[in-house]
Short mmCIF file of N, CA and C in Angstrom, two decimals:
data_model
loop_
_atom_site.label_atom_id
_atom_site.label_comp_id
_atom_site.label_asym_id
_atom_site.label_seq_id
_atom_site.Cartn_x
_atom_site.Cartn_y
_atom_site.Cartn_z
N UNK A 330 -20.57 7.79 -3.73
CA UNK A 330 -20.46 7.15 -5.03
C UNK A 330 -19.28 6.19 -5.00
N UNK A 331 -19.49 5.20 -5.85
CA UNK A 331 -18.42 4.19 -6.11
C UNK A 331 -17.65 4.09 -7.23
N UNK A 332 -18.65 4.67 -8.41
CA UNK A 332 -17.92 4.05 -9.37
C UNK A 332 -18.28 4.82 -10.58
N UNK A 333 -17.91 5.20 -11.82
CA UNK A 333 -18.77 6.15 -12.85
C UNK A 333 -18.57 5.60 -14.48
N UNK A 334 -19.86 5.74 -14.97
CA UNK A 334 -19.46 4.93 -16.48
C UNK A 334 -19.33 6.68 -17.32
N UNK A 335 -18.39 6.48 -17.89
CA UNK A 335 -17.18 7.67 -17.95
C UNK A 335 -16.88 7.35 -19.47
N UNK A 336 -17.30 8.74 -20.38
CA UNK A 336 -16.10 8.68 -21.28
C UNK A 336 -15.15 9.24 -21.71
N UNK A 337 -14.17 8.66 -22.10
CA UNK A 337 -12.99 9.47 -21.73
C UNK A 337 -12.54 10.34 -22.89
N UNK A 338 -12.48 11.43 -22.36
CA UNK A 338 -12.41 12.62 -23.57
C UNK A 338 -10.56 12.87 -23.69
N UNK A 339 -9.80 13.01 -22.64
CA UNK A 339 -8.28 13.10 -22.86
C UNK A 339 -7.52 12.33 -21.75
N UNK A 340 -6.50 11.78 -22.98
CA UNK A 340 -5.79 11.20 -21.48
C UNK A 340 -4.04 11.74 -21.68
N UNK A 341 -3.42 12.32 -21.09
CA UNK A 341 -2.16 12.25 -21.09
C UNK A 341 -0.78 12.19 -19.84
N UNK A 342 -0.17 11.58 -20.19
CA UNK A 342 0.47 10.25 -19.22
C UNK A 342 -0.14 9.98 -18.01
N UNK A 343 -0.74 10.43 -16.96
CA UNK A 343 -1.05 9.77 -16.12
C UNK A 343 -2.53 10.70 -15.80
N UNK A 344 -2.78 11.85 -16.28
CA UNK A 344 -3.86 12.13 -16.32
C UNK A 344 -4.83 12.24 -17.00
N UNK A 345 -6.05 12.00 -16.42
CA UNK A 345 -7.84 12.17 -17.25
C UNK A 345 -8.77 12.73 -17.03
N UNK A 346 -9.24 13.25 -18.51
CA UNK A 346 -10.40 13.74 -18.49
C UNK A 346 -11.17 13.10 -19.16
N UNK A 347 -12.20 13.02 -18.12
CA UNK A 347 -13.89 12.21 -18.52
C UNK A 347 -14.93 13.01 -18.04
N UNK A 348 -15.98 12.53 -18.69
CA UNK A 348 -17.15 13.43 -19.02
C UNK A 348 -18.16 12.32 -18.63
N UNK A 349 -19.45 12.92 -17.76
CA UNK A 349 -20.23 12.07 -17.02
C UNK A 349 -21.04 12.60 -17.67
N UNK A 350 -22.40 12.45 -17.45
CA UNK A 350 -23.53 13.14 -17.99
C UNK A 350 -23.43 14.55 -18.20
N UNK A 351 -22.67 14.97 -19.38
CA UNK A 351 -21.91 16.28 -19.53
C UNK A 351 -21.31 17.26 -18.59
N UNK A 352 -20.69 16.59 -18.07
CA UNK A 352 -19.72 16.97 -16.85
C UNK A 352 -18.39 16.80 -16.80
N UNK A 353 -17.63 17.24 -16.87
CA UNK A 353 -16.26 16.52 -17.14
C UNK A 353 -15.46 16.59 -15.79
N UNK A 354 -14.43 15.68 -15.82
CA UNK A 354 -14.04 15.65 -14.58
C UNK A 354 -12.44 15.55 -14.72
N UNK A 355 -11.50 15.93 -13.81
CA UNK A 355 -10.17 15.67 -14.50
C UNK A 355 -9.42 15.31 -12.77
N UNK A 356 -8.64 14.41 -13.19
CA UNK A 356 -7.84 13.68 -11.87
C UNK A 356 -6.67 12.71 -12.96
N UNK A 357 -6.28 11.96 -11.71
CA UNK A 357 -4.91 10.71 -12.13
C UNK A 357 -5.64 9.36 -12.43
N UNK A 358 -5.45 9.11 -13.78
CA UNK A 358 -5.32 7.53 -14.11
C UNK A 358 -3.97 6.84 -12.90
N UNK A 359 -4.60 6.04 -12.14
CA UNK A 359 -3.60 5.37 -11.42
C UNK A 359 -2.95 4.62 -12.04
N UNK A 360 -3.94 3.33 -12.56
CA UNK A 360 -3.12 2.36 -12.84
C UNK A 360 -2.86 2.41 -14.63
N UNK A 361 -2.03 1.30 -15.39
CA UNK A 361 -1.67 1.77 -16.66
C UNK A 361 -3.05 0.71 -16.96
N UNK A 362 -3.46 1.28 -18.32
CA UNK A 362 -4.76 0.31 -18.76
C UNK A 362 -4.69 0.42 -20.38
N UNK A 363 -5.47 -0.32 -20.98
CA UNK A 363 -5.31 -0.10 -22.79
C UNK A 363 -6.93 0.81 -22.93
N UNK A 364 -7.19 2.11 -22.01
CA UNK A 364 -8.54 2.44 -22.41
C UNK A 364 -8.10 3.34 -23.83
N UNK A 365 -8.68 3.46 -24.54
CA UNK A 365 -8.75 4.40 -25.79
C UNK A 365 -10.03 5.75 -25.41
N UNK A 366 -9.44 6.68 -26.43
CA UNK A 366 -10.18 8.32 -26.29
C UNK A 366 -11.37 7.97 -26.95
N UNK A 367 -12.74 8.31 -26.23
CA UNK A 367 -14.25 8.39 -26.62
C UNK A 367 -14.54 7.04 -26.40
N UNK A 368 -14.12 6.33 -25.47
CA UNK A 368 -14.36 4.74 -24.86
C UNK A 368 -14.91 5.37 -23.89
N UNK A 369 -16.33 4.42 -23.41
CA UNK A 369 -17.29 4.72 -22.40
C UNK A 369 -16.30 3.59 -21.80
N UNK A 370 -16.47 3.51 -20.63
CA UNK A 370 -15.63 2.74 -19.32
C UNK A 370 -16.21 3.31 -18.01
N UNK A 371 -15.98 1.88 -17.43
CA UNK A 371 -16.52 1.73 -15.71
C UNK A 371 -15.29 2.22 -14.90
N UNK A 372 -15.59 3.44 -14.20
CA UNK A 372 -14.10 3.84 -13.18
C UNK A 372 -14.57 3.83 -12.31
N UNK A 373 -13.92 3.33 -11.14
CA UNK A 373 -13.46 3.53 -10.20
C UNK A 373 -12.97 4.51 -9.35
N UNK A 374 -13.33 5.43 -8.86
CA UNK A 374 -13.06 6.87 -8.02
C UNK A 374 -12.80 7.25 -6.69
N UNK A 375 -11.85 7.95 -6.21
CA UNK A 375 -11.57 8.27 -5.13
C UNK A 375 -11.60 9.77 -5.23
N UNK A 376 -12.36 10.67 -3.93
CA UNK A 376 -11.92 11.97 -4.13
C UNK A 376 -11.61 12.27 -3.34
N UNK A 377 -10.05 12.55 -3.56
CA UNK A 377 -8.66 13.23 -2.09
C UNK A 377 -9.19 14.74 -1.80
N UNK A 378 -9.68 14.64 -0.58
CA UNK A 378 -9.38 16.26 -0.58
C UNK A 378 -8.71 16.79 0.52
N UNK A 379 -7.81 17.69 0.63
CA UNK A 379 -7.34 17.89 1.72
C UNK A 379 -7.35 19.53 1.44
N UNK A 380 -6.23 20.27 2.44
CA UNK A 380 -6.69 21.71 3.12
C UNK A 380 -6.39 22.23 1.96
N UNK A 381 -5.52 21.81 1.05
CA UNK A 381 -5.24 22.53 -0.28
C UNK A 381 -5.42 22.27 -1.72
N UNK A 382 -6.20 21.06 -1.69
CA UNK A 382 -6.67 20.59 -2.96
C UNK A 382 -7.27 19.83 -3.00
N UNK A 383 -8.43 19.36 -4.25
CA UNK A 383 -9.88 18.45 -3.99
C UNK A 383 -9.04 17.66 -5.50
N UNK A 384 -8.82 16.67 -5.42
CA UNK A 384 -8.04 15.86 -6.51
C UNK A 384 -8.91 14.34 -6.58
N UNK A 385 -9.04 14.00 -7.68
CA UNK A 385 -9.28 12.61 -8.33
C UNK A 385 -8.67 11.88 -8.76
N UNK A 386 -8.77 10.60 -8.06
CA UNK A 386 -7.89 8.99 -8.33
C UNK A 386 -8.81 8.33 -9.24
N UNK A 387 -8.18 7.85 -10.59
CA UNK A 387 -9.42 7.00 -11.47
C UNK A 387 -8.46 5.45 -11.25
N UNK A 388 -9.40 4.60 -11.24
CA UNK A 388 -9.00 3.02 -10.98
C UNK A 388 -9.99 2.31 -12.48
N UNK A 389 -9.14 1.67 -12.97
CA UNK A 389 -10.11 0.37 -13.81
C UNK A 389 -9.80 -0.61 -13.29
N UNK A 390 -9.54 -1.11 -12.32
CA UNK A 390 -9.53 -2.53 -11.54
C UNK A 390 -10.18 -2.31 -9.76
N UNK A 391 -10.98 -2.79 -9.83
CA UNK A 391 -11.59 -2.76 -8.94
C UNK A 391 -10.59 -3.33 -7.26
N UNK A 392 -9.57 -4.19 -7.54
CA UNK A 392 -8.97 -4.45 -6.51
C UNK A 392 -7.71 -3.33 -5.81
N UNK A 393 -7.27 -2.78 -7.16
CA UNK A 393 -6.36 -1.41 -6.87
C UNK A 393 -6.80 -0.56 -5.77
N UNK A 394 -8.47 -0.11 -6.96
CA UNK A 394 -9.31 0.73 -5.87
C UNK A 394 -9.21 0.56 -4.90
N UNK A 395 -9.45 -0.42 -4.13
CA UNK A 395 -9.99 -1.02 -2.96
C UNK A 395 -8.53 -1.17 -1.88
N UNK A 396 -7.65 -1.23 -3.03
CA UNK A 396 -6.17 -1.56 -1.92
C UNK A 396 -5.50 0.25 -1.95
N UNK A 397 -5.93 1.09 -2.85
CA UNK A 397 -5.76 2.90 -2.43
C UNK A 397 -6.50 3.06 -1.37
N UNK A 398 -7.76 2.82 -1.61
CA UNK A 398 -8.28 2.61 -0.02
C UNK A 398 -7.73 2.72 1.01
N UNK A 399 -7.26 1.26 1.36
CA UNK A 399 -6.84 1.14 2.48
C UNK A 399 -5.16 1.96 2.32
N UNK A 400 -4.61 2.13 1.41
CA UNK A 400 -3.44 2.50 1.71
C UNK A 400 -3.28 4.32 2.16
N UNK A 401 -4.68 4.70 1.40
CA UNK A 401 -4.54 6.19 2.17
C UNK A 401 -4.80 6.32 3.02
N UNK A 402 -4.94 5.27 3.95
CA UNK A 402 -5.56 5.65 5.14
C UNK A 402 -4.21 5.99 6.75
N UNK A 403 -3.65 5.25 5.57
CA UNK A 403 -1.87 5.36 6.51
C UNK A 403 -1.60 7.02 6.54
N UNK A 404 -0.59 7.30 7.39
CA UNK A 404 -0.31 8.75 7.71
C UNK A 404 0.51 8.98 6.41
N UNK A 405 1.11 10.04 5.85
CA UNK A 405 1.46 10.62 4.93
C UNK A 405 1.29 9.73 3.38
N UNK A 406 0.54 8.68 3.38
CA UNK A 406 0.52 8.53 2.49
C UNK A 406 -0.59 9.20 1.33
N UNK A 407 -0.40 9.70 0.46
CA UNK A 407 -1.03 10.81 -0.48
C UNK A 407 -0.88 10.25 -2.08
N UNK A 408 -1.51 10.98 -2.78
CA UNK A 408 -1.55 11.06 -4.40
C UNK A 408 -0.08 10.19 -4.86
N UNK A 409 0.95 10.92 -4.73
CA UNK A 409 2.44 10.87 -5.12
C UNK A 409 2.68 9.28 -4.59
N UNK A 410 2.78 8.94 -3.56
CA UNK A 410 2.72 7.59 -2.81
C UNK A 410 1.69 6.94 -4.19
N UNK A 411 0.67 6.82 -3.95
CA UNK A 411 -0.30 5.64 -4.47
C UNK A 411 0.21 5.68 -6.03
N UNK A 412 0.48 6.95 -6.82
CA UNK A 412 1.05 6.93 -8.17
C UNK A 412 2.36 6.03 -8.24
N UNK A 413 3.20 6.41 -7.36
CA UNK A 413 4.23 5.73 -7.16
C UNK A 413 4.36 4.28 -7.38
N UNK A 414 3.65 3.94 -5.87
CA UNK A 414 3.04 2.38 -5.97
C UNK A 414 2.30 1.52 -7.71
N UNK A 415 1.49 2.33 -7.45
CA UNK A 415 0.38 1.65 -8.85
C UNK A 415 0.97 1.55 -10.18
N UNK A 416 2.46 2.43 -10.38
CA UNK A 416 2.93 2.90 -11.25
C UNK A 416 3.75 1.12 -11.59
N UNK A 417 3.85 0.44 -10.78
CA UNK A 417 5.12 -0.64 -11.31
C UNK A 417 3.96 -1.63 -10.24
N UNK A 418 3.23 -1.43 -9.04
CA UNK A 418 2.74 -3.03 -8.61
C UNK A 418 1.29 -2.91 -8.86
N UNK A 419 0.75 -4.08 -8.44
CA UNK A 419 -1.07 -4.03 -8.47
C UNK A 419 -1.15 -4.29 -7.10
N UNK A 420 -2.65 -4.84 -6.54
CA UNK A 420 -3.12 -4.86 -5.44
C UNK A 420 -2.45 -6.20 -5.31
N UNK A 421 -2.68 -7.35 -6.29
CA UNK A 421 -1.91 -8.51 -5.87
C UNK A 421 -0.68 -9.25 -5.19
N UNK A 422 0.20 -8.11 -6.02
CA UNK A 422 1.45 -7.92 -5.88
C UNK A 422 1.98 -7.45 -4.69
N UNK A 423 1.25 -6.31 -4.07
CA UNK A 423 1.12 -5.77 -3.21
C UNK A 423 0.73 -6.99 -1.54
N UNK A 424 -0.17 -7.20 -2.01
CA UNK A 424 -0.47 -8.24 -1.01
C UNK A 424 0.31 -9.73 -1.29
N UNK A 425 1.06 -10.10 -2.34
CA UNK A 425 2.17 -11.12 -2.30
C UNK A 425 3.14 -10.71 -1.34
N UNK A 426 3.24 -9.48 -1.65
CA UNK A 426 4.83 -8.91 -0.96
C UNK A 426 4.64 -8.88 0.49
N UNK A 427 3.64 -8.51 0.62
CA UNK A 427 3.30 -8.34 2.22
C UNK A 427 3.30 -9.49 3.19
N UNK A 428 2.56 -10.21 2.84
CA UNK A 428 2.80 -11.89 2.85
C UNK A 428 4.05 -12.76 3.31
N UNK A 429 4.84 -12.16 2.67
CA UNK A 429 5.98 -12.91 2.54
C UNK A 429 6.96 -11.30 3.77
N UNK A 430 6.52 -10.67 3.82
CA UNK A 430 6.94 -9.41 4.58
C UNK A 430 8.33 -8.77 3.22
N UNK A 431 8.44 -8.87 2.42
CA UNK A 431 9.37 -8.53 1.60
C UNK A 431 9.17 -7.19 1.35
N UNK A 432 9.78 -6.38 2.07
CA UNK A 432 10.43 -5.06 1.88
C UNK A 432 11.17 -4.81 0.85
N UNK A 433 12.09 -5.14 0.78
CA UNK A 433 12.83 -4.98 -0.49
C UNK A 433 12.52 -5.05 -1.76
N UNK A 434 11.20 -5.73 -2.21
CA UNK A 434 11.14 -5.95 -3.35
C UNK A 434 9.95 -4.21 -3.51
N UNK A 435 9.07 -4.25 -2.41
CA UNK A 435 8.53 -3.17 -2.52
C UNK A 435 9.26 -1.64 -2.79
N UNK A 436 10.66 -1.57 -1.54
CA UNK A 436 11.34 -0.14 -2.18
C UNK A 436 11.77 -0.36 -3.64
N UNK A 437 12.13 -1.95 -3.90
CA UNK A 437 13.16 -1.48 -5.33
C UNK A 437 11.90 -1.11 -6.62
N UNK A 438 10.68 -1.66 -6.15
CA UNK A 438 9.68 -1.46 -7.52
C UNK A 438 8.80 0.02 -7.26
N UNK A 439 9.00 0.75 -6.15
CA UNK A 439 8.48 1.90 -6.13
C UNK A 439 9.73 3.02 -5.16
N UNK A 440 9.77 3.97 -5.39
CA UNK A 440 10.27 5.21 -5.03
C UNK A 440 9.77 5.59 -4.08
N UNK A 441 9.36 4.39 -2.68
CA UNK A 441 8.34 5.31 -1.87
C UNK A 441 9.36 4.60 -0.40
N UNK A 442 9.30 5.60 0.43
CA UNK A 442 10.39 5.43 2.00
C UNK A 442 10.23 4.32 2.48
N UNK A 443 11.32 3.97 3.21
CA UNK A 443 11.31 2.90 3.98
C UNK A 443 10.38 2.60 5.06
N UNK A 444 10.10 3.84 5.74
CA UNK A 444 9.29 3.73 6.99
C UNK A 444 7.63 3.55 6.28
N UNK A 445 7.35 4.09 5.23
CA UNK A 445 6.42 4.38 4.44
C UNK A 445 5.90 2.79 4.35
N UNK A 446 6.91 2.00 3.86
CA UNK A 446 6.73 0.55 3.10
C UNK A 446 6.27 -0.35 4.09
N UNK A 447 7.39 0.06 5.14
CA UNK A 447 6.82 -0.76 6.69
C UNK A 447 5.38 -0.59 7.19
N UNK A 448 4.84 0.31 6.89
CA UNK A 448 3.38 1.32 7.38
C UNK A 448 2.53 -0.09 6.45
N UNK A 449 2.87 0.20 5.26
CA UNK A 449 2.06 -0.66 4.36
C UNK A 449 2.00 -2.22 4.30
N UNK A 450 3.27 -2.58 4.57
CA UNK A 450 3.23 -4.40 4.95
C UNK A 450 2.36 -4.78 6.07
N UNK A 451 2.17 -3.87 6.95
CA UNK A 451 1.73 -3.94 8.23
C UNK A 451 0.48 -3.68 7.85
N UNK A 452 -0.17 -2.72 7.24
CA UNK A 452 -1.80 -2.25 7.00
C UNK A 452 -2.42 -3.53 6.61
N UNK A 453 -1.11 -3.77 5.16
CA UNK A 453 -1.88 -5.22 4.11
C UNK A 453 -2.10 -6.08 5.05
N UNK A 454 -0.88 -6.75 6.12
CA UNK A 454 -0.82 -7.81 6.43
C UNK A 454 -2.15 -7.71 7.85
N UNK A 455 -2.46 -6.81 8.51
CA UNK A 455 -3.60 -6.47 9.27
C UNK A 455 -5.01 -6.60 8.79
N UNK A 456 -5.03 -6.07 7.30
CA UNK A 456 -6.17 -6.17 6.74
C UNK A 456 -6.75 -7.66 5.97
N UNK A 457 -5.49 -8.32 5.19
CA UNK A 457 -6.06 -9.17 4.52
C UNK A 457 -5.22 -10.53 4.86
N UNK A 458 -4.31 -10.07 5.79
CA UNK A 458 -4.00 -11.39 6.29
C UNK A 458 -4.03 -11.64 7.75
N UNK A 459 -5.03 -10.73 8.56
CA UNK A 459 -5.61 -10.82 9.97
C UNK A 459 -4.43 -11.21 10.75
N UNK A 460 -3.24 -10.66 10.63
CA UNK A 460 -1.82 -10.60 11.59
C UNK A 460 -2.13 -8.96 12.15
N UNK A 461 -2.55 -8.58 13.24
CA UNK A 461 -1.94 -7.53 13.97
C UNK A 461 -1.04 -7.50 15.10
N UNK A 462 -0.64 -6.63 14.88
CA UNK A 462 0.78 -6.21 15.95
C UNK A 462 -0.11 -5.43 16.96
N UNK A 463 0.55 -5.55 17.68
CA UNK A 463 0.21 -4.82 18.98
C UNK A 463 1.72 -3.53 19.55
N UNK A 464 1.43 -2.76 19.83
CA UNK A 464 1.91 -1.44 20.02
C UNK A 464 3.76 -2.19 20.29
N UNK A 465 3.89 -2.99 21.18
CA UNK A 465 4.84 -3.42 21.65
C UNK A 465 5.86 -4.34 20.74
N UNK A 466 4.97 -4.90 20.18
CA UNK A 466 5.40 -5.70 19.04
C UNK A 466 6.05 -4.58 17.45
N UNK A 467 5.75 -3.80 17.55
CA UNK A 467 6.28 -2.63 16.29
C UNK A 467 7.10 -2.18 16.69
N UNK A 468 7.39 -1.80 18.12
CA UNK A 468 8.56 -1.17 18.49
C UNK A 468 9.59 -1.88 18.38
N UNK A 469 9.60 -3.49 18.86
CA UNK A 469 10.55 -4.24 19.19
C UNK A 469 11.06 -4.45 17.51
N UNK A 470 9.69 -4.63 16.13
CA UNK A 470 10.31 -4.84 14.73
C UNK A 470 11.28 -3.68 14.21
N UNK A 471 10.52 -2.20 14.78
CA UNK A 471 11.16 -0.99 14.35
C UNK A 471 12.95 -1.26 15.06
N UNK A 472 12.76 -1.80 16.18
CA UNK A 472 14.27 -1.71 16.72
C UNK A 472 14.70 -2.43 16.39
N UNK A 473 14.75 -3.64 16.15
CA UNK A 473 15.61 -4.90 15.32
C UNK A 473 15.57 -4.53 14.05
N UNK A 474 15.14 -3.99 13.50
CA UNK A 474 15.39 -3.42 11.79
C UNK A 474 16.28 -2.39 11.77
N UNK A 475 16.84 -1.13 12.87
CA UNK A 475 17.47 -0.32 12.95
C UNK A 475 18.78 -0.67 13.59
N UNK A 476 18.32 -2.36 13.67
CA UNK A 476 20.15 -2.65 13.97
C UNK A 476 20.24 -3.74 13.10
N UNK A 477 19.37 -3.90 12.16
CA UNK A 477 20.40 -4.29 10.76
C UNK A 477 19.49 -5.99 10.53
N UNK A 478 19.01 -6.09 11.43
CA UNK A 478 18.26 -7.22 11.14
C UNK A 478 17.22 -7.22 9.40
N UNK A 479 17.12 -8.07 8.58
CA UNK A 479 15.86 -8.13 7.17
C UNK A 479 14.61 -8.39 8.10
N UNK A 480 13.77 -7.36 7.31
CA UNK A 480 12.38 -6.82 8.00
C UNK A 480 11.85 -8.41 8.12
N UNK A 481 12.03 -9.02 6.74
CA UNK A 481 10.94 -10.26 6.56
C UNK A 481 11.47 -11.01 7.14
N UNK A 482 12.49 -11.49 8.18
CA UNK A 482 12.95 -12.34 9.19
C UNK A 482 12.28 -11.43 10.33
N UNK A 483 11.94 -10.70 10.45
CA UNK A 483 11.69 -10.00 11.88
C UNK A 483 10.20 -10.40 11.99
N UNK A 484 9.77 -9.90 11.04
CA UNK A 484 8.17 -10.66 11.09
C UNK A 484 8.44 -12.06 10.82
N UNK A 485 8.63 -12.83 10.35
CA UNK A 485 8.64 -14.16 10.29
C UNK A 485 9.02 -14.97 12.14
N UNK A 486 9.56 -14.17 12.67
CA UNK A 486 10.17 -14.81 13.97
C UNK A 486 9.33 -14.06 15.07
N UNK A 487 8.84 -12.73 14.71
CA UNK A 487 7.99 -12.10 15.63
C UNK A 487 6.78 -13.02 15.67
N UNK A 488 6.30 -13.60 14.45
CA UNK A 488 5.33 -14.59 15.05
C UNK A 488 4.82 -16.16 15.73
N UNK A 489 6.33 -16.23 15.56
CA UNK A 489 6.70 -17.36 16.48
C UNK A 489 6.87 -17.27 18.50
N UNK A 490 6.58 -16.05 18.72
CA UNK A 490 7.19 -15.64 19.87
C UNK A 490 5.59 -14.81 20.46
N UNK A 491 4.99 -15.28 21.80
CA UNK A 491 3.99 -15.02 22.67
C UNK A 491 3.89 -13.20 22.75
N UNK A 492 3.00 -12.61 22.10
CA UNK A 492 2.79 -11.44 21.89
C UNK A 492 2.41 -10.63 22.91
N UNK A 493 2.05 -11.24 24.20
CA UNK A 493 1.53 -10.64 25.56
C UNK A 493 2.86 -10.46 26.59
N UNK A 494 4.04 -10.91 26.18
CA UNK A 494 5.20 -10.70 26.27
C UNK A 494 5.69 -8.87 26.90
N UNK A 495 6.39 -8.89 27.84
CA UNK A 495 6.84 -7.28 27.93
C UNK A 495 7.70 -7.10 27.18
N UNK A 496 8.25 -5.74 26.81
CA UNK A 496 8.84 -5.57 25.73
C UNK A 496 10.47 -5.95 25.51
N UNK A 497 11.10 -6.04 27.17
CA UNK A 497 11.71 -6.92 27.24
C UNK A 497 12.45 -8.33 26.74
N UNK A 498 11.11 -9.01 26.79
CA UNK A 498 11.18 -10.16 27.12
C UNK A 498 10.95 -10.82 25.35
N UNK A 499 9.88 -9.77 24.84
CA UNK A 499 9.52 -9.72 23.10
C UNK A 499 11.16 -9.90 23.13
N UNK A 500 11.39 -8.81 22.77
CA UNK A 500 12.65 -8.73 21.93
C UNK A 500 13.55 -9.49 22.52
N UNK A 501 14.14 -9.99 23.31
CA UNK A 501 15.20 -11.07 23.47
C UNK A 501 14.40 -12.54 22.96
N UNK A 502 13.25 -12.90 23.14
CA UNK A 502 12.86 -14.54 22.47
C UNK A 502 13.16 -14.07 21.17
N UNK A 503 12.66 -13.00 20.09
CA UNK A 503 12.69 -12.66 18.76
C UNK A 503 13.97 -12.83 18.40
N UNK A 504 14.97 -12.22 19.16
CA UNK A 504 16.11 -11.89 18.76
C UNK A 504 16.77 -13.89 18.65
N UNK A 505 16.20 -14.69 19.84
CA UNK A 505 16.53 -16.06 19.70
C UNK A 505 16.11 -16.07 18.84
N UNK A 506 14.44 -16.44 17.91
CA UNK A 506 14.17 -16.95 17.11
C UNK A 506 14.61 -16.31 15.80
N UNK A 507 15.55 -15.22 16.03
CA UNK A 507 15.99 -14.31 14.39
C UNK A 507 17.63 -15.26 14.26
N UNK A 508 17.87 -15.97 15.59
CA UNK A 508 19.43 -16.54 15.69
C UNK A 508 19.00 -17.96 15.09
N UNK A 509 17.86 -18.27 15.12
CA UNK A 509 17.79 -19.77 14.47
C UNK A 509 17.37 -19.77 13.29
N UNK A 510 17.31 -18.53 12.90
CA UNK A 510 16.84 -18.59 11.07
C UNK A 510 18.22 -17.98 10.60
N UNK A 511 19.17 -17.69 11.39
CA UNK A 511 20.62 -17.45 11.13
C UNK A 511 21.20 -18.52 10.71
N UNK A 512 21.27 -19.23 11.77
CA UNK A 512 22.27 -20.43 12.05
C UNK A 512 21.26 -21.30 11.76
#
């Protein structure tokens, strides 16, 4: 299933209950929306289940949906993560930030880890902006970020620099091309 015309019997702060063809169902409103109580509405559904609980994601924007998607598909990212996220960005926003590799704007608008955020610039920017890294190439960003280098100069200069490169050889051209966006 994709999607359910739902009405919504309770909502309180971030959770809902809706009722399908007398069925009710209860999970997380992700994103914030103006639906009102006993409004039929088109949702959007995800069902998390893992070893300890079968939980429901409701979406009214079809692009959110689609960007929880891809974002659960990252390792620890879960319920708490995507609430987090959805709670202050959209899918747009999300994929602006990524774009531009801006880390920072992502930790300061959500409560979600650093390594976490990196996972996700990298998913977005793989998925909808057809940049992948290659195994060698993450190590060399992970290590120039752990000595203090801004993520979004590291990608910005990592793609200036021949990716078939040994890992070597990556990281010293990068490290040139991170010295000419210095100086």
């Amino acid at each position: 299933m994709f999607y359910l015309k739902a009405k919504i019997i309770k909502i309180y702060q971030n959770e809902i209950i809706l009722e399908v063809n007398n069925t009710g169902y209860h999970g997380y409103l992700i994103e914030v929306s103006s639906i009102q109580l006993n409004q039929e509405v088109l949702i959007y559904f995800i069902n998390l289940k893992t070893d300890y609980s079968d939980q429901y994601l409701f979406f009214t924007d079809k692009e959110n949906y689609l960007m929880a998607k891809l974002l659960l598909e990252i390792k620890n990212v879960g319920i708490k993560t995507i609430l987090s996220i959805f709670k202050t960005l959209t899918a747009n926003e999300l994929i602006a930030y990524a774009k531009n590799s801006d880390l920072n704007a992502i930790l300061l608008a959500t409560n979600v880890g650093q390594n976490i955020c990196q996972k996700i610039i990298i998913k977005i920017r793989s998925k909808y902006l057809s940049q992948k890294y290659n195994k060698i190439q993450l190590n060399v960003i992970q290590s120039l970020h752990k000595l203090g280098y801004k993520i979004g100069d590291i990608y910005q200069a990592i793609l200036k620099v021949d990716p078939n490169l040994d890992q070597d050889n990556l990281l010293k051209n990068t490290i040139i091309k991170l010295n000419e966006v210095y100086y």
